Coordinates of C-alpha atoms in Angstrom, one line a residue:
M1 CA 0.7 -13.6 -14.1
M2 CA 0.5 -9.9 -13.1
P3 CA 2.9 -9.0 -10.2
S4 CA 1.5 -7.3 -7.1
Y5 CA 3.1 -4.2 -5.5
F6 CA 3.5 -2.5 -2.2
V7 CA 4.0 1.3 -2.7
A8 CA 4.7 3.9 -0.1
H9 CA 2.6 7.0 -0.4
G10 CA 4.5 9.2 1.9
A11 CA 2.9 12.6 2.6
P12 CA -0.2 13.8 0.6
S13 CA 2.1 16.2 -1.2
L14 CA 3.9 13.2 -2.9
V15 CA 1.9 13.7 -6.0
L16 CA 3.4 17.2 -6.4
E17 CA 7.0 16.3 -5.6
Q18 CA 9.8 15.6 -8.0
H19 CA 12.5 13.3 -6.7
A20 CA 13.9 9.8 -7.3
Y21 CA 10.8 8.0 -5.9
T22 CA 8.2 9.9 -7.9
D23 CA 10.4 9.5 -11.1
F24 CA 10.5 5.8 -10.4
L25 CA 6.7 5.5 -10.0
K26 CA 6.1 7.3 -13.3
K27 CA 8.7 5.4 -15.3
F28 CA 8.2 1.8 -14.2
T29 CA 4.5 1.8 -14.8
A30 CA 4.9 3.5 -18.2
A31 CA 7.1 0.6 -19.2
A32 CA 4.9 -2.1 -17.7
P33 CA 1.9 -3.9 -19.4
K34 CA -1.3 -2.0 -18.8
P35 CA -3.5 -3.9 -16.3
K36 CA -7.2 -4.8 -16.9
A37 CA -8.0 -3.3 -13.5
I38 CA -6.4 -2.1 -10.3
V39 CA -7.3 -3.4 -6.8
I40 CA -5.8 -1.1 -4.1
F41 CA -5.7 -1.4 -0.4
S42 CA -5.1 2.0 1.2
A43 CA -3.9 2.6 4.8
H44 CA -6.3 5.5 5.0
W45 CA -9.5 3.4 4.5
E46 CA -9.9 1.6 7.8
S47 CA -12.9 -0.6 8.7
R48 CA -13.5 -3.5 11.1
T49 CA -15.1 -5.6 8.3
Q50 CA -13.3 -5.9 5.0
A51 CA -14.9 -3.3 2.7
V52 CA -15.0 -3.6 -1.1
S53 CA -15.9 -0.5 -3.2
T54 CA -18.6 -0.7 -5.8
A55 CA -18.4 3.0 -6.9
D56 CA -19.3 3.7 -10.5
T57 CA -17.1 6.8 -10.6
Y58 CA -14.9 7.8 -7.7
S59 CA -15.0 11.2 -6.0
T60 CA -11.6 12.5 -4.7
I61 CA -11.3 12.6 -0.9
Y62 CA -9.0 15.4 0.5
D63 CA -8.3 13.7 3.8
F64 CA -5.6 16.1 4.9
S65 CA -5.2 19.8 5.8
G66 CA -2.5 22.4 5.6
F67 CA -1.0 21.5 2.2
Q68 CA -0.6 23.3 -1.0
D69 CA -3.8 24.7 -2.6
E70 CA -3.0 22.8 -5.8
L71 CA -3.6 19.5 -4.0
Y72 CA -7.2 20.4 -3.3
Q73 CA -7.8 21.0 -7.0
M74 CA -6.6 17.6 -8.1
T75 CA -9.0 14.9 -9.0
Y76 CA -8.7 11.2 -10.0
P77 CA -12.1 10.3 -11.5
A78 CA -11.4 6.6 -12.0
Q79 CA -14.3 4.2 -12.8
G80 CA -15.1 1.2 -10.8
D81 CA -15.9 -2.3 -12.1
S82 CA -18.9 -4.0 -10.4
S83 CA -18.1 -7.4 -11.8
I84 CA -14.6 -7.4 -10.3
S85 CA -16.0 -6.1 -7.0
E86 CA -18.5 -9.0 -6.9
A87 CA -15.7 -11.5 -7.8
I88 CA -13.7 -10.2 -4.9
A89 CA -16.7 -10.5 -2.5
Q90 CA -17.2 -14.1 -3.7
L91 CA -13.6 -15.0 -3.1
L92 CA -13.8 -13.5 0.4
V93 CA -17.0 -15.4 1.2
K94 CA -15.6 -18.6 -0.1
N95 CA -12.6 -18.3 2.3
G96 CA -14.7 -17.3 5.3
I97 CA -13.8 -13.6 5.3
P98 CA -16.7 -11.3 6.2
S99 CA -17.0 -8.3 3.9
V100 CA -19.3 -5.4 3.0
M101 CA -19.9 -3.6 -0.2
D102 CA -19.5 0.2 -0.3
S103 CA -20.9 2.3 -3.2
E104 CA -20.4 5.8 -1.7
R105 CA -16.8 6.2 -0.6
G106 CA -14.3 8.0 -2.9
L107 CA -10.6 7.5 -3.2
D108 CA -8.5 8.8 -0.3
H109 CA -5.0 10.2 -0.8
G110 CA -3.4 6.9 0.0
A111 CA -5.0 5.6 -3.2
W112 CA -5.4 8.6 -5.6
A113 CA -2.0 10.2 -5.0
V114 CA 0.0 7.1 -6.0
L115 CA -2.4 6.2 -8.8
K116 CA -2.1 9.7 -10.3
L117 CA 1.7 9.3 -10.4
M118 CA 1.5 5.7 -11.7
Y119 CA -1.5 5.9 -14.1
P120 CA -2.3 9.6 -14.6
A121 CA -4.9 9.1 -17.3
A122 CA -7.3 7.5 -14.7
D123 CA -8.4 5.2 -17.5
I124 CA -8.1 1.9 -15.7
P125 CA -11.0 0.6 -13.5
V126 CA -10.2 0.7 -9.8
I127 CA -11.6 -1.3 -6.9
A128 CA -10.7 0.1 -3.5
L129 CA -10.4 -2.1 -0.5
S130 CA -10.1 -1.2 3.2
V131 CA -7.7 -2.4 5.9
N132 CA -8.5 -3.7 9.3
R133 CA -5.9 -3.1 12.0
F134 CA -7.7 -5.4 14.4
L135 CA -6.8 -8.6 12.6
T136 CA -3.7 -10.5 13.2
N137 CA -0.7 -10.2 10.8
E138 CA -1.4 -13.8 9.6
Q139 CA -5.0 -12.9 8.9
Q140 CA -3.8 -9.9 6.8
Y141 CA -1.6 -12.2 4.8
Q142 CA -4.5 -14.7 4.3
I143 CA -6.7 -12.0 2.8
G144 CA -4.0 -11.3 0.2
K145 CA -3.7 -15.0 -0.5
T146 CA -7.4 -15.2 -1.0
L147 CA -7.2 -12.6 -3.7
S148 CA -4.2 -14.0 -5.5
S149 CA -6.2 -15.6 -8.3
L150 CA -7.1 -12.1 -9.5
R151 CA -3.5 -11.8 -10.8
E152 CA -4.2 -14.5 -13.4
Q153 CA -6.8 -12.1 -14.9
D154 CA -4.3 -9.3 -15.5
I155 CA -5.6 -7.4 -12.4
L156 CA -3.0 -5.4 -10.6
I157 CA -3.1 -5.5 -6.8
I158 CA -1.5 -2.6 -4.9
G159 CA -1.0 -2.1 -1.2
S160 CA -0.4 1.6 -0.4
G161 CA 1.1 2.5 3.0
G162 CA 4.6 2.8 4.4
V163 CA 7.1 0.4 5.9
V164 CA 8.6 3.1 8.1
H165 CA 5.9 5.7 8.7
N166 CA 6.3 7.8 11.8
L167 CA 4.9 11.4 11.5
R168 CA 5.6 12.2 15.1
M169 CA 9.4 11.8 14.6
L170 CA 9.8 13.8 11.4
N171 CA 13.1 15.6 11.1
W172 CA 12.3 18.8 9.2
R173 CA 16.0 19.9 9.2
G174 CA 17.5 16.5 8.2
G175 CA 16.4 16.6 4.6
N176 CA 16.3 13.1 3.1
T177 CA 18.8 11.5 5.5
P178 CA 17.2 8.6 7.2
E179 CA 17.4 8.0 11.0
E180 CA 19.6 5.0 11.8
W181 CA 16.7 3.2 13.5
A182 CA 14.6 3.6 10.3
V183 CA 17.4 2.0 8.2
E184 CA 17.8 -0.8 10.6
F185 CA 14.1 -1.7 10.7
D186 CA 13.9 -1.5 6.9
G187 CA 16.9 -3.8 6.6
W188 CA 15.3 -6.3 8.9
I189 CA 12.1 -6.3 7.0
Q190 CA 14.0 -6.6 3.7
E191 CA 15.8 -9.7 4.9
K192 CA 12.6 -11.4 6.1
L193 CA 10.7 -10.5 2.9
E194 CA 13.4 -11.8 0.6
N195 CA 13.6 -15.1 2.6
W196 CA 9.8 -15.2 2.9
D197 CA 10.1 -15.7 6.7
L198 CA 6.5 -15.6 7.6
E199 CA 7.0 -16.5 11.3
A200 CA 9.3 -13.5 11.8
L201 CA 7.1 -11.1 9.8
F202 CA 3.9 -12.2 11.6
N203 CA 5.7 -11.3 14.9
Y204 CA 7.6 -8.2 13.7
E205 CA 6.3 -6.1 16.6
Q206 CA 8.2 -8.3 19.0
L207 CA 11.2 -9.3 16.9
A208 CA 12.2 -6.4 14.6
P209 CA 14.6 -3.7 15.8
Y210 CA 12.9 -0.3 16.5
A211 CA 9.4 -1.7 15.5
K212 CA 7.7 0.8 17.8
E213 CA 9.5 3.7 16.2
A214 CA 9.0 2.5 12.6
V215 CA 5.4 1.4 13.0
P216 CA 3.8 3.4 15.8
T217 CA 0.3 2.4 14.4
S218 CA -0.1 -0.6 12.1
E219 CA -2.4 0.7 9.3
H220 CA 0.5 1.8 7.1
F221 CA 2.3 -1.5 7.5
I222 CA -0.7 -3.8 6.9
P223 CA -0.8 -3.2 3.1
L224 CA 2.6 -4.8 2.9
L225 CA 1.4 -8.0 4.4
L226 CA -1.8 -8.0 2.3
V227 CA 0.1 -7.8 -1.0
M228 CA 2.7 -10.2 0.2
G229 CA -0.1 -12.7 0.6
T230 CA -1.0 -12.4 -3.0
G231 CA 2.5 -13.8 -3.9
D232 CA 2.1 -16.9 -1.7
G233 CA 2.3 -19.2 -4.7
N234 CA 5.8 -18.3 -5.9
R235 CA 7.1 -16.5 -2.8
Q236 CA 9.4 -14.1 -4.5
A237 CA 9.8 -10.6 -3.1
K238 CA 12.0 -8.0 -4.8
L239 CA 12.8 -4.5 -3.6
L240 CA 12.5 -2.1 -6.6
H241 CA 13.1 1.2 -4.9
R242 CA 13.8 2.7 -1.5
S243 CA 14.6 6.2 -0.4
Y244 CA 13.7 8.3 2.6
Q245 CA 12.0 11.6 3.5
L246 CA 12.3 13.7 6.7
G247 CA 14.2 11.0 8.5
S248 CA 11.2 8.8 9.5
L249 CA 9.4 8.1 6.2
S250 CA 10.6 5.4 3.9
L251 CA 9.5 5.5 0.3
S252 CA 9.7 2.0 -0.9
C253 CA 8.3 -0.2 -3.6
W254 CA 8.2 -4.0 -3.3
E255 CA 7.2 -6.4 -6.1
F256 CA 5.7 -9.8 -5.3
N257 CA 5.5 -12.6 -7.8

């Protein structure tokens, strides 16, 4: 069965950066079996109803400003797969989850920046899915659980976001040294993930240390819960990589089996 992954996408410039995390993303996918298709939840596609992309060929969305000119020249012209999009819609309907199909939207940087590092050839069909910050944490998990059967078809499910993602508290002078509160929050999340403590994770806003600092808005954290749900059968979580940028961004990759 294909594992699912949570990947941090950091800043839009991640795709141009060279460090331990970008090296990790390039190497671990190069050594892994090629998936039949990729289903990706991006923190930067928000909707109040679960949206499922049906694009034939994706445009590239530059949903950022003030970065290097080179970024605005990059493209990731992945193809969609309407049969998989329809299968996803049917799984959602079967489990009472409302959804809408979207044939127009391209890939935002939360999707294309990490995919360009992981699968630069853009030769694997992609189905993009939105996130809804107005659902409960348990509902997020249940959406992932609903899609878990896709893994049996060699379909890779990715959640792109950030466990610690606070742009307002960036430390531009601190380099890659993380803030103590960021490390403490990450450590709490790690312990709960490895022990599959759903009650704690569903209530992380109240229970986790420095939750407000680490997760000032929930859209970047939600993809972690979504892909965790896809691993509900075996309930095995493994941290593959974690590093930090600018004090308040954690660059982590979690595997769920």
